[in-house]
Amino acid sequence: MARVTRLGGVEQTRTLTPRTAVIWAVLAAELDRRAGERLTVLDVGGGTGGFAVPLAEAGHQVTVVDASPDALAALTRRAAEAGVADRVRAVQGDGDALGGLVEPAAVDLVLCHSVLEVVDDPAPVVAALAAALRPGGAASVLVAGRAAAVLGRAMNGHLDTAAALAADPAGAAGPRDTLRRRYDADGATALLTAAGLTVQEIHGVRVLADLLPAAVADGQPAALVELERALAARPPYRDLAAQLHLFARRPA
Ligand SMILES: C[S@@+](CC[C@H](N)C(=O)[O-])C[C@H]1O[C@@H](n2cnc3c(N)ncnc32)[C@H](O)[C@@H]1O
């Protein structure tokens, strides 16, 4: 489902999915607000560049910090294929030690998607994200949703795991859980606020996508994306999403 979309005035053809559509809508609004500027972007745990490369294609200068050399190699190949190798810098490093890797107050937009649930300690990572931002700069933070994980385990018949996850203060289901923690909107907001960021928007990502039979999701992709976008900002739907997207700003 490729669509022509605009990022800060630059037209791009991208495939919007339930996983990406809501996030791109939020990012596009920020890029539109700053249309004509070449922004400095930092993507922490940016992986293979699913967001970094389109941002570079829109003309921005993107640094990806990621722990995985394989992911960074794929990012570098992807950036070269897209013709934006000169606008994408790959830095191998640990998000837990971000403070030593990036210059303070030098970034216009920081992304940290699907990382805070796996790092040793999220608070110093968020503090480092905030410190990397220029005053007025924006943060796009995506975290795993806690309620969806409880419901998902229960609906699959794993009631013990659902109960453990619901009872655990961190929202994890024991040592075999692939994630260390999950968030609700209040907990994620508190984490960002403690680092001095002001949360401006919260959206649910994949409110419905993981709950639907594959035949429905695959058979009506455009309708699903539209419905996801319609529900994303509206509690209680938002709070049941597989992921929560927070858009925050460092006060000017
Ligand atoms: C689930 S992927 C998300 C990739 C990308 N942000 C996205 O949303 O498509 C998590 C990424 O975080 C990276 N990562 C995990 N722990 C990290 C850490 N402590 N420091 C830096 N990167 C880390 C992994 O290598 C992986 O590329």
PDB file of C-alpha atoms and ligand atoms in Angstrom:
ATOM      1  CA  MET A   1       0.000   0.000   0.000  1.00  0.00           C
ATOM      2  CA  ALA A   2       2.368   2.681  -1.235  1.00  0.00           C
ATOM      3  CA  ARG A   3       1.225   6.246  -0.820  1.00  0.00           C
ATOM      4  CA  VAL A   4       2.714   9.531  -1.832  1.00  0.00           C
ATOM      5  CA  THR A   5       3.152  11.506   1.360  1.00  0.00           C
ATOM      6  CA  ARG A   6       4.921  14.702   2.251  1.00  0.00           C
ATOM      7  CA  LEU A   7       7.614  15.120   4.861  1.00  0.00           C
ATOM      8  CA  GLY A   8       8.346  18.768   5.522  1.00  0.00           C
ATOM      9  CA  GLY A   9       7.341  19.687   2.000  1.00  0.00           C
ATOM     10  CA  VAL A  10       9.299  16.833   0.372  1.00  0.00           C
ATOM     11  CA  GLU A  11       7.199  14.261  -1.522  1.00  0.00           C
ATOM     12  CA  GLN A  12       7.970  10.612  -0.868  1.00  0.00           C
ATOM     13  CA  THR A  13       6.452   7.290  -1.802  1.00  0.00           C
ATOM     14  CA  ARG A  14       6.160   5.194   1.338  1.00  0.00           C
ATOM     15  CA  THR A  15       4.214   2.198   2.509  1.00  0.00           C
ATOM     16  CA  LEU A  16       2.159   3.124   5.532  1.00  0.00           C
ATOM     17  CA  THR A  17       1.327   0.245   7.830  1.00  0.00           C
ATOM     18  CA  PRO A  18      -0.448   0.030  11.189  1.00  0.00           C
ATOM     19  CA  ARG A  19       3.045   0.024  12.709  1.00  0.00           C
ATOM     20  CA  THR A  20       4.225   3.211  11.002  1.00  0.00           C
ATOM     21  CA  ALA A  21       1.272   5.336   9.845  1.00  0.00           C
ATOM     22  CA  VAL A  22       0.504   7.084  13.124  1.00  0.00           C
ATOM     23  CA  ILE A  23       4.169   7.786  13.877  1.00  0.00           C
ATOM     24  CA  TRP A  24       4.788   9.236  10.422  1.00  0.00           C
ATOM     25  CA  ALA A  25       1.726  11.460  10.785  1.00  0.00           C
ATOM     26  CA  VAL A  26       3.147  12.914  14.008  1.00  0.00           C
ATOM     27  CA  LEU A  27       6.656  13.305  12.573  1.00  0.00           C
ATOM     28  CA  ALA A  28       5.324  14.855   9.361  1.00  0.00           C
ATOM     29  CA  ALA A  29       3.553  17.548  11.392  1.00  0.00           C
ATOM     30  CA  GLU A  30       6.835  18.447  13.111  1.00  0.00           C
ATOM     31  CA  LEU A  31       8.745  18.451   9.806  1.00  0.00           C
ATOM     32  CA  ASP A  32       6.037  20.573   8.196  1.00  0.00           C
ATOM     33  CA  ARG A  33       6.346  23.012  11.085  1.00  0.00           C
ATOM     34  CA  ARG A  34      10.034  23.308  10.263  1.00  0.00           C
ATOM     35  CA  ALA A  35       9.748  23.027   6.468  1.00  0.00           C
ATOM     36  CA  GLY A  36      12.763  24.357   4.612  1.00  0.00           C
ATOM     37  CA  GLU A  37      15.187  23.646   7.473  1.00  0.00           C
ATOM     38  CA  ARG A  38      17.770  20.883   7.360  1.00  0.00           C
ATOM     39  CA  LEU A  39      17.300  19.257  10.738  1.00  0.00           C
ATOM     40  CA  THR A  40      19.825  17.337  12.772  1.00  0.00           C
ATOM     41  CA  VAL A  41      18.203  14.032  13.737  1.00  0.00           C
ATOM     42  CA  LEU A  42      19.400  11.389  16.198  1.00  0.00           C
ATOM     43  CA  ASP A  43      17.811   7.917  16.049  1.00  0.00           C
ATOM     44  CA  VAL A  44      18.752   5.885  19.115  1.00  0.00           C
ATOM     45  CA  GLY A  45      18.354   2.166  18.479  1.00  0.00           C
ATOM     46  CA  GLY A  46      17.450   3.100  14.922  1.00  0.00           C
ATOM     47  CA  GLY A  47      18.257  -0.385  13.660  1.00  0.00           C
ATOM     48  CA  THR A  48      18.251  -0.809   9.897  1.00  0.00           C
ATOM     49  CA  GLY A  49      16.998   2.707   9.214  1.00  0.00           C
ATOM     50  CA  GLY A  50      13.247   2.328   8.703  1.00  0.00           C
ATOM     51  CA  PHE A  51      12.828   5.898   9.910  1.00  0.00           C
ATOM     52  CA  ALA A  52      16.378   7.224   9.452  1.00  0.00           C
ATOM     53  CA  VAL A  53      16.555   6.680   5.690  1.00  0.00           C
ATOM     54  CA  PRO A  54      13.218   8.370   4.805  1.00  0.00           C
ATOM     55  CA  LEU A  55      14.216  11.293   7.053  1.00  0.00           C
ATOM     56  CA  ALA A  56      17.531  11.563   5.206  1.00  0.00           C
ATOM     57  CA  GLU A  57      15.646  11.367   1.894  1.00  0.00           C
ATOM     58  CA  ALA A  58      13.600  14.326   3.100  1.00  0.00           C
ATOM     59  CA  GLY A  59      16.878  16.250   3.366  1.00  0.00           C
ATOM     60  CA  HIS A  60      17.773  15.882   7.037  1.00  0.00           C
ATOM     61  CA  GLN A  61      21.088  14.863   8.578  1.00  0.00           C
ATOM     62  CA  VAL A  62      20.571  11.675  10.578  1.00  0.00           C
ATOM     63  CA  THR A  63      22.828   9.899  13.069  1.00  0.00           C
ATOM     64  CA  VAL A  64      21.810   6.379  14.085  1.00  0.00           C
ATOM     65  CA  VAL A  65      23.233   5.010  17.326  1.00  0.00           C
ATOM     66  CA  ASP A  66      22.650   1.283  17.641  1.00  0.00           C
ATOM     67  CA  ALA A  67      24.243  -1.572  19.558  1.00  0.00           C
ATOM     68  CA  SER A  68      24.067  -4.006  16.638  1.00  0.00           C
ATOM     69  CA  PRO A  69      26.819  -3.949  13.973  1.00  0.00           C
ATOM     70  CA  ASP A  70      24.613  -6.071  11.693  1.00  0.00           C
ATOM     71  CA  ALA A  71      21.762  -3.578  11.911  1.00  0.00           C
ATOM     72  CA  LEU A  72      24.162  -0.719  11.184  1.00  0.00           C
ATOM     73  CA  ALA A  73      25.612  -2.564   8.169  1.00  0.00           C
ATOM     74  CA  ALA A  74      22.080  -2.996   6.793  1.00  0.00           C
ATOM     75  CA  LEU A  75      21.386   0.690   7.513  1.00  0.00           C
ATOM     76  CA  THR A  76      24.518   1.741   5.609  1.00  0.00           C
ATOM     77  CA  ARG A  77      23.526  -0.413   2.606  1.00  0.00           C
ATOM     78  CA  ARG A  78      19.981   0.924   2.668  1.00  0.00           C
ATOM     79  CA  ALA A  79      21.182   4.532   2.849  1.00  0.00           C
ATOM     80  CA  ALA A  80      23.548   3.946  -0.096  1.00  0.00           C
ATOM     81  CA  GLU A  81      20.776   2.338  -2.174  1.00  0.00           C
ATOM     82  CA  ALA A  82      18.551   5.329  -1.442  1.00  0.00           C
ATOM     83  CA  GLY A  83      21.328   7.720  -2.467  1.00  0.00           C
ATOM     84  CA  VAL A  84      21.562   9.384   0.953  1.00  0.00           C
ATOM     85  CA  ALA A  85      24.773   7.837   2.337  1.00  0.00           C
ATOM     86  CA  ASP A  86      26.177  11.330   2.878  1.00  0.00           C
ATOM     87  CA  ARG A  87      23.271  12.229   5.163  1.00  0.00           C
ATOM     88  CA  VAL A  88      23.260   9.092   7.344  1.00  0.00           C
ATOM     89  CA  ARG A  89      25.919   8.429   9.971  1.00  0.00           C
ATOM     90  CA  ALA A  90      25.994   5.032  11.699  1.00  0.00           C
ATOM     91  CA  VAL A  91      27.479   4.915  15.195  1.00  0.00           C
ATOM     92  CA  GLN A  92      27.827   1.667  17.084  1.00  0.00           C
ATOM     93  CA  GLY A  93      27.087   2.283  20.732  1.00  0.00           C
ATOM     94  CA  ASP A  94      24.971   1.495  23.707  1.00  0.00           C
ATOM     95  CA  GLY A  95      21.911   3.591  24.446  1.00  0.00           C
ATOM     96  CA  ASP A  96      22.775   3.215  28.100  1.00  0.00           C
ATOM     97  CA  ALA A  97      25.962   5.218  27.439  1.00  0.00           C
ATOM     98  CA  LEU A  98      24.466   7.736  25.045  1.00  0.00           C
ATOM     99  CA  GLY A  99      25.788  10.707  27.017  1.00  0.00           C
ATOM    100  CA  GLY A 100      29.344   9.903  25.898  1.00  0.00           C
ATOM    101  CA  LEU A 101      28.399   9.418  22.225  1.00  0.00           C
ATOM    102  CA  VAL A 102      26.459  12.514  21.247  1.00  0.00           C
ATOM    103  CA  GLU A 103      27.101  16.198  21.628  1.00  0.00           C
ATOM    104  CA  PRO A 104      24.788  17.973  24.088  1.00  0.00           C
ATOM    105  CA  ALA A 105      22.079  20.363  22.860  1.00  0.00           C
ATOM    106  CA  ALA A 106      22.892  19.742  19.176  1.00  0.00           C
ATOM    107  CA  VAL A 107      19.877  17.803  17.883  1.00  0.00           C
ATOM    108  CA  ASP A 108      16.531  19.067  16.533  1.00  0.00           C
ATOM    109  CA  LEU A 109      14.685  15.754  16.595  1.00  0.00           C
ATOM    110  CA  VAL A 110      15.510  12.615  18.519  1.00  0.00           C
ATOM    111  CA  LEU A 111      13.877   9.240  17.855  1.00  0.00           C
ATOM    112  CA  CYS A 112      13.928   6.408  20.358  1.00  0.00           C
ATOM    113  CA  HIS A 113      11.611   3.672  19.106  1.00  0.00           C
ATOM    114  CA  SER A 114      11.258   0.268  20.771  1.00  0.00           C
ATOM    115  CA  VAL A 115      14.409   0.676  22.857  1.00  0.00           C
ATOM    116  CA  LEU A 116      13.423   1.809  26.365  1.00  0.00           C
ATOM    117  CA  GLU A 117      11.831  -1.566  27.033  1.00  0.00           C
ATOM    118  CA  VAL A 118      15.134  -3.402  26.484  1.00  0.00           C
ATOM    119  CA  VAL A 119      17.874  -1.169  27.956  1.00  0.00           C
ATOM    120  CA  ASP A 120      19.290  -1.787  31.440  1.00  0.00           C
ATOM    121  CA  ASP A 121      17.884   1.429  32.851  1.00  0.00           C
ATOM    122  CA  PRO A 122      15.591   3.734  30.838  1.00  0.00           C
ATOM    123  CA  ALA A 123      15.968   6.860  33.019  1.00  0.00           C
ATOM    124  CA  PRO A 124      19.570   7.723  32.038  1.00  0.00           C
ATOM    125  CA  VAL A 125      18.784   6.969  28.386  1.00  0.00           C
ATOM    126  CA  VAL A 126      15.879   9.419  28.424  1.00  0.00           C
ATOM    127  CA  ALA A 127      18.012  11.959  30.286  1.00  0.00           C
ATOM    128  CA  ALA A 128      20.636  11.605  27.528  1.00  0.00           C
ATOM    129  CA  LEU A 129      17.958  12.005  24.811  1.00  0.00           C
ATOM    130  CA  ALA A 130      16.775  15.200  26.492  1.00  0.00           C
ATOM    131  CA  ALA A 131      20.344  16.473  26.891  1.00  0.00           C
ATOM    132  CA  ALA A 132      21.060  15.831  23.188  1.00  0.00           C
ATOM    133  CA  LEU A 133      18.133  18.065  22.151  1.00  0.00           C
ATOM    134  CA  ARG A 134      18.454  21.741  21.456  1.00  0.00           C
ATOM    135  CA  PRO A 135      15.994  23.831  23.485  1.00  0.00           C
ATOM    136  CA  GLY A 136      12.713  23.565  21.537  1.00  0.00           C
ATOM    137  CA  GLY A 137      13.796  20.272  19.954  1.00  0.00           C
ATOM    138  CA  ALA A 138      11.404  17.326  19.785  1.00  0.00           C
ATOM    139  CA  ALA A 139      11.508  13.707  20.901  1.00  0.00           C
ATOM    140  CA  SER A 140       9.618  10.809  19.304  1.00  0.00           C
ATOM    141  CA  VAL A 141       9.519   7.925  21.767  1.00  0.00           C
ATOM    142  CA  LEU A 142       7.837   4.574  21.117  1.00  0.00           C
ATOM    143  CA  VAL A 143       7.398   2.073  23.934  1.00  0.00           C
ATOM    144  CA  ALA A 144       5.680  -1.275  24.391  1.00  0.00           C
ATOM    145  CA  GLY A 145       2.165  -1.022  25.818  1.00  0.00           C
ATOM    146  CA  ARG A 146       1.409  -2.903  28.958  1.00  0.00           C
ATOM    147  CA  ALA A 147      -2.365  -3.420  28.679  1.00  0.00           C
ATOM    148  CA  ALA A 148      -2.095  -4.924  25.183  1.00  0.00           C
ATOM    149  CA  ALA A 149       0.471  -7.435  26.412  1.00  0.00           C
ATOM    150  CA  VAL A 150      -1.807  -8.565  29.252  1.00  0.00           C
ATOM    151  CA  LEU A 151      -4.813  -8.881  26.923  1.00  0.00           C
ATOM    152  CA  GLY A 152      -2.757 -10.621  24.236  1.00  0.00           C
ATOM    153  CA  ARG A 153      -1.413 -13.261  26.628  1.00  0.00           C
ATOM    154  CA  ALA A 154      -4.893 -13.861  28.055  1.00  0.00           C
ATOM    155  CA  MET A 155      -6.557 -14.121  24.639  1.00  0.00           C
ATOM    156  CA  ASN A 156      -3.984 -16.733  23.631  1.00  0.00           C
ATOM    157  CA  GLY A 157      -4.876 -18.772  26.699  1.00  0.00           C
ATOM    158  CA  HIS A 158      -1.755 -17.919  28.727  1.00  0.00           C
ATOM    159  CA  LEU A 159      -3.618 -16.767  31.810  1.00  0.00           C
ATOM    160  CA  ASP A 160      -0.684 -17.315  34.197  1.00  0.00           C
ATOM    161  CA  THR A 161       1.566 -15.133  32.057  1.00  0.00           C
ATOM    162  CA  ALA A 162      -1.160 -12.496  31.743  1.00  0.00           C
ATOM    163  CA  ALA A 163      -1.573 -12.430  35.527  1.00  0.00           C
ATOM    164  CA  ALA A 164       2.208 -12.216  36.095  1.00  0.00           C
ATOM    165  CA  LEU A 165       2.493  -9.390  33.600  1.00  0.00           C
ATOM    166  CA  ALA A 166      -0.424  -7.479  35.119  1.00  0.00           C
ATOM    167  CA  ALA A 167       1.027  -7.847  38.628  1.00  0.00           C
ATOM    168  CA  ASP A 168       4.642  -7.026  37.807  1.00  0.00           C
ATOM    169  CA  PRO A 169       5.509  -3.377  38.575  1.00  0.00           C
ATOM    170  CA  ALA A 170       7.632  -3.200  35.413  1.00  0.00           C
ATOM    171  CA  GLY A 171       5.039  -4.931  33.218  1.00  0.00           C
ATOM    172  CA  ALA A 172       7.304  -7.865  32.366  1.00  0.00           C
ATOM    173  CA  ALA A 173       6.414 -11.537  32.618  1.00  0.00           C
ATOM    174  CA  GLY A 174       9.458 -13.057  34.261  1.00  0.00           C
ATOM    175  CA  PRO A 175      12.927 -14.033  33.049  1.00  0.00           C
ATOM    176  CA  ARG A 176      11.699 -15.548  29.757  1.00  0.00           C
ATOM    177  CA  ASP A 177      10.028 -12.328  28.661  1.00  0.00           C
ATOM    178  CA  THR A 178      11.848 -10.740  25.712  1.00  0.00           C
ATOM    179  CA  LEU A 179      11.168  -7.265  27.150  1.00  0.00           C
ATOM    180  CA  ARG A 180      12.307  -5.929  30.514  1.00  0.00           C
ATOM    181  CA  ARG A 181       9.397  -3.572  30.961  1.00  0.00           C
ATOM    182  CA  ARG A 182       6.241  -2.152  29.394  1.00  0.00           C
ATOM    183  CA  TYR A 183       4.417   1.114  29.909  1.00  0.00           C
ATOM    184  CA  ASP A 184       1.059   2.728  30.310  1.00  0.00           C
ATOM    185  CA  ALA A 185       0.558   6.333  29.233  1.00  0.00           C
ATOM    186  CA  ASP A 186       1.055   7.754  32.732  1.00  0.00           C
ATOM    187  CA  GLY A 187       4.253   5.794  33.395  1.00  0.00           C
ATOM    188  CA  ALA A 188       5.798   6.726  30.050  1.00  0.00           C
ATOM    189  CA  THR A 189       4.820  10.366  30.543  1.00  0.00           C
ATOM    190  CA  ALA A 190       6.394  10.384  34.005  1.00  0.00           C
ATOM    191  CA  LEU A 191       9.629   8.943  32.588  1.00  0.00           C
ATOM    192  CA  LEU A 192       9.931  11.698  29.981  1.00  0.00           C
ATOM    193  CA  THR A 193       8.784  14.440  32.327  1.00  0.00           C
ATOM    194  CA  ALA A 194      11.438  13.462  34.891  1.00  0.00           C
ATOM    195  CA  ALA A 195      14.061  14.148  32.208  1.00  0.00           C
ATOM    196  CA  GLY A 196      12.720  17.675  31.673  1.00  0.00           C
ATOM    197  CA  LEU A 197      10.692  16.931  28.515  1.00  0.00           C
ATOM    198  CA  THR A 198       7.155  18.174  28.002  1.00  0.00           C
ATOM    199  CA  VAL A 199       4.898  15.490  26.537  1.00  0.00           C
ATOM    200  CA  GLN A 200       2.666  17.088  23.916  1.00  0.00           C
ATOM    201  CA  GLU A 201       0.950  14.117  22.275  1.00  0.00           C
ATOM    202  CA  ILE A 202       0.374  10.454  23.016  1.00  0.00           C
ATOM    203  CA  HIS A 203      -0.907   8.025  20.398  1.00  0.00           C
ATOM    204  CA  GLY A 204      -1.586   4.320  20.423  1.00  0.00           C
ATOM    205  CA  VAL A 205       0.172   2.364  17.683  1.00  0.00           C
ATOM    206  CA  ARG A 206      -1.482  -0.909  16.612  1.00  0.00           C
ATOM    207  CA  VAL A 207      -4.684  -0.533  18.580  1.00  0.00           C
ATOM    208  CA  LEU A 208      -6.367  -3.184  16.443  1.00  0.00           C
ATOM    209  CA  ALA A 209      -3.788  -4.674  14.119  1.00  0.00           C
ATOM    210  CA  ASP A 210      -2.614  -7.444  16.445  1.00  0.00           C
ATOM    211  CA  LEU A 211      -6.142  -8.383  17.475  1.00  0.00           C
ATOM    212  CA  LEU A 212      -7.564  -8.969  14.003  1.00  0.00           C
ATOM    213  CA  PRO A 213      -7.512 -12.200  12.028  1.00  0.00           C
ATOM    214  CA  ALA A 214      -4.736 -12.021   9.422  1.00  0.00           C
ATOM    215  CA  ALA A 215      -7.318 -12.331   6.630  1.00  0.00           C
ATOM    216  CA  VAL A 216      -8.942  -9.074   7.739  1.00  0.00           C
ATOM    217  CA  ALA A 217      -5.668  -7.209   8.290  1.00  0.00           C
ATOM    218  CA  ASP A 218      -4.192  -8.404   4.985  1.00  0.00           C
ATOM    219  CA  GLY A 219      -7.455  -8.105   3.069  1.00  0.00           C
ATOM    220  CA  GLN A 220      -8.277  -4.506   3.991  1.00  0.00           C
ATOM    221  CA  PRO A 221      -4.921  -2.817   4.679  1.00  0.00           C
ATOM    222  CA  ALA A 222      -5.988   0.714   3.755  1.00  0.00           C
ATOM    223  CA  ALA A 223      -9.169   0.552   5.855  1.00  0.00           C
ATOM    224  CA  LEU A 224      -7.166  -0.773   8.794  1.00  0.00           C
ATOM    225  CA  VAL A 225      -4.620   2.044   8.592  1.00  0.00           C
ATOM    226  CA  GLU A 226      -7.436   4.610   8.451  1.00  0.00           C
ATOM    227  CA  LEU A 227      -9.148   3.075  11.479  1.00  0.00           C
ATOM    228  CA  GLU A 228      -5.870   2.911  13.398  1.00  0.00           C
ATOM    229  CA  ARG A 229      -5.333   6.598  12.691  1.00  0.00           C
ATOM    230  CA  ALA A 230      -8.880   7.447  13.772  1.00  0.00           C
ATOM    231  CA  LEU A 231      -8.541   5.622  17.113  1.00  0.00           C
ATOM    232  CA  ALA A 232      -4.908   6.388  17.935  1.00  0.00           C
ATOM    233  CA  ALA A 233      -5.416   9.506  20.043  1.00  0.00           C
ATOM    234  CA  ARG A 234      -8.661   8.444  21.716  1.00  0.00           C
ATOM    235  CA  PRO A 235      -8.705   6.751  25.120  1.00  0.00           C
ATOM    236  CA  PRO A 236      -9.639   4.021  25.862  1.00  0.00           C
ATOM    237  CA  TYR A 237      -8.560   2.707  22.416  1.00  0.00           C
ATOM    238  CA  ARG A 238      -5.184   4.455  22.658  1.00  0.00           C
ATOM    239  CA  ASP A 239      -4.370   2.786  25.956  1.00  0.00           C
ATOM    240  CA  LEU A 240      -4.975  -0.710  24.598  1.00  0.00           C
ATOM    241  CA  ALA A 241      -2.470  -0.333  21.765  1.00  0.00           C
ATOM    242  CA  ALA A 242       0.500  -2.645  21.382  1.00  0.00           C
ATOM    243  CA  GLN A 243       2.755   0.420  21.511  1.00  0.00           C
ATOM    244  CA  LEU A 244       2.484   3.966  22.812  1.00  0.00           C
ATOM    245  CA  HIS A 245       4.015   6.830  20.869  1.00  0.00           C
ATOM    246  CA  LEU A 246       4.924   9.931  22.853  1.00  0.00           C
ATOM    247  CA  PHE A 247       5.847  13.177  21.181  1.00  0.00           C
ATOM    248  CA  ALA A 248       7.644  15.469  23.596  1.00  0.00           C
ATOM    249  CA  ARG A 249       9.635  18.671  23.501  1.00  0.00           C
ATOM    250  CA  ARG A 250      12.558  20.130  25.379  1.00  0.00           C
ATOM    251  CA  PRO A 251      11.308  23.483  26.624  1.00  0.00           C
ATOM    252  CA  ALA A 252      12.754  26.403  24.633  1.00  0.00           C
TER     253      ALA A 252
HETATM  254  C1  LIG B   1      13.157  -3.523  18.047  1.00  0.00           C
HETATM  255  S1  LIG B   1      14.504  -2.781  17.262  1.00  0.00           S
HETATM  256  C2  LIG B   1      13.821  -1.207  16.818  1.00  0.00           C
HETATM  257  C3  LIG B   1      14.493  -0.607  15.626  1.00  0.00           C
HETATM  258  C4  LIG B   1      13.916   0.727  15.205  1.00  0.00           C
HETATM  259  N1  LIG B   1      14.051   1.739  16.249  1.00  0.00           N
HETATM  260  C5  LIG B   1      12.474   0.576  14.796  1.00  0.00           C
HETATM  261  O1  LIG B   1      11.587   1.040  15.515  1.00  0.00           O
HETATM  262  O2  LIG B   1      12.237   0.003  13.727  1.00  0.00           O
HETATM  263  C6  LIG B   1      15.522  -2.339  18.627  1.00  0.00           C
HETATM  264  C7  LIG B   1      16.856  -1.791  18.186  1.00  0.00           C
HETATM  265  O3  LIG B   1      17.493  -1.292  19.342  1.00  0.00           O
HETATM  266  C8  LIG B   1      18.836  -1.742  19.327  1.00  0.00           C
HETATM  267  N2  LIG B   1      19.247  -1.806  20.725  1.00  0.00           N
HETATM  268  C9  LIG B   1      18.856  -2.687  21.672  1.00  0.00           C
HETATM  269  N3  LIG B   1      19.448  -2.418  22.850  1.00  0.00           N
HETATM  270  C10 LIG B   1      20.211  -1.328  22.641  1.00  0.00           C
HETATM  271  C11 LIG B   1      21.059  -0.569  23.463  1.00  0.00           C
HETATM  272  N4  LIG B   1      21.240  -0.859  24.744  1.00  0.00           N
HETATM  273  N5  LIG B   1      21.700   0.487  22.899  1.00  0.00           N
HETATM  274  C12 LIG B   1      21.525   0.804  21.584  1.00  0.00           C
HETATM  275  N6  LIG B   1      20.734   0.116  20.774  1.00  0.00           N
HETATM  276  C13 LIG B   1      20.090  -0.945  21.289  1.00  0.00           C
HETATM  277  C14 LIG B   1      18.817  -3.085  18.630  1.00  0.00           C
HETATM  278  O4  LIG B   1      20.075  -3.406  18.082  1.00  0.00           O
HETATM  279  C15 LIG B   1      17.763  -2.848  17.572  1.00  0.00           C
HETATM  280  O5  LIG B   1      18.322  -2.347  16.379  1.00  0.00           O
END
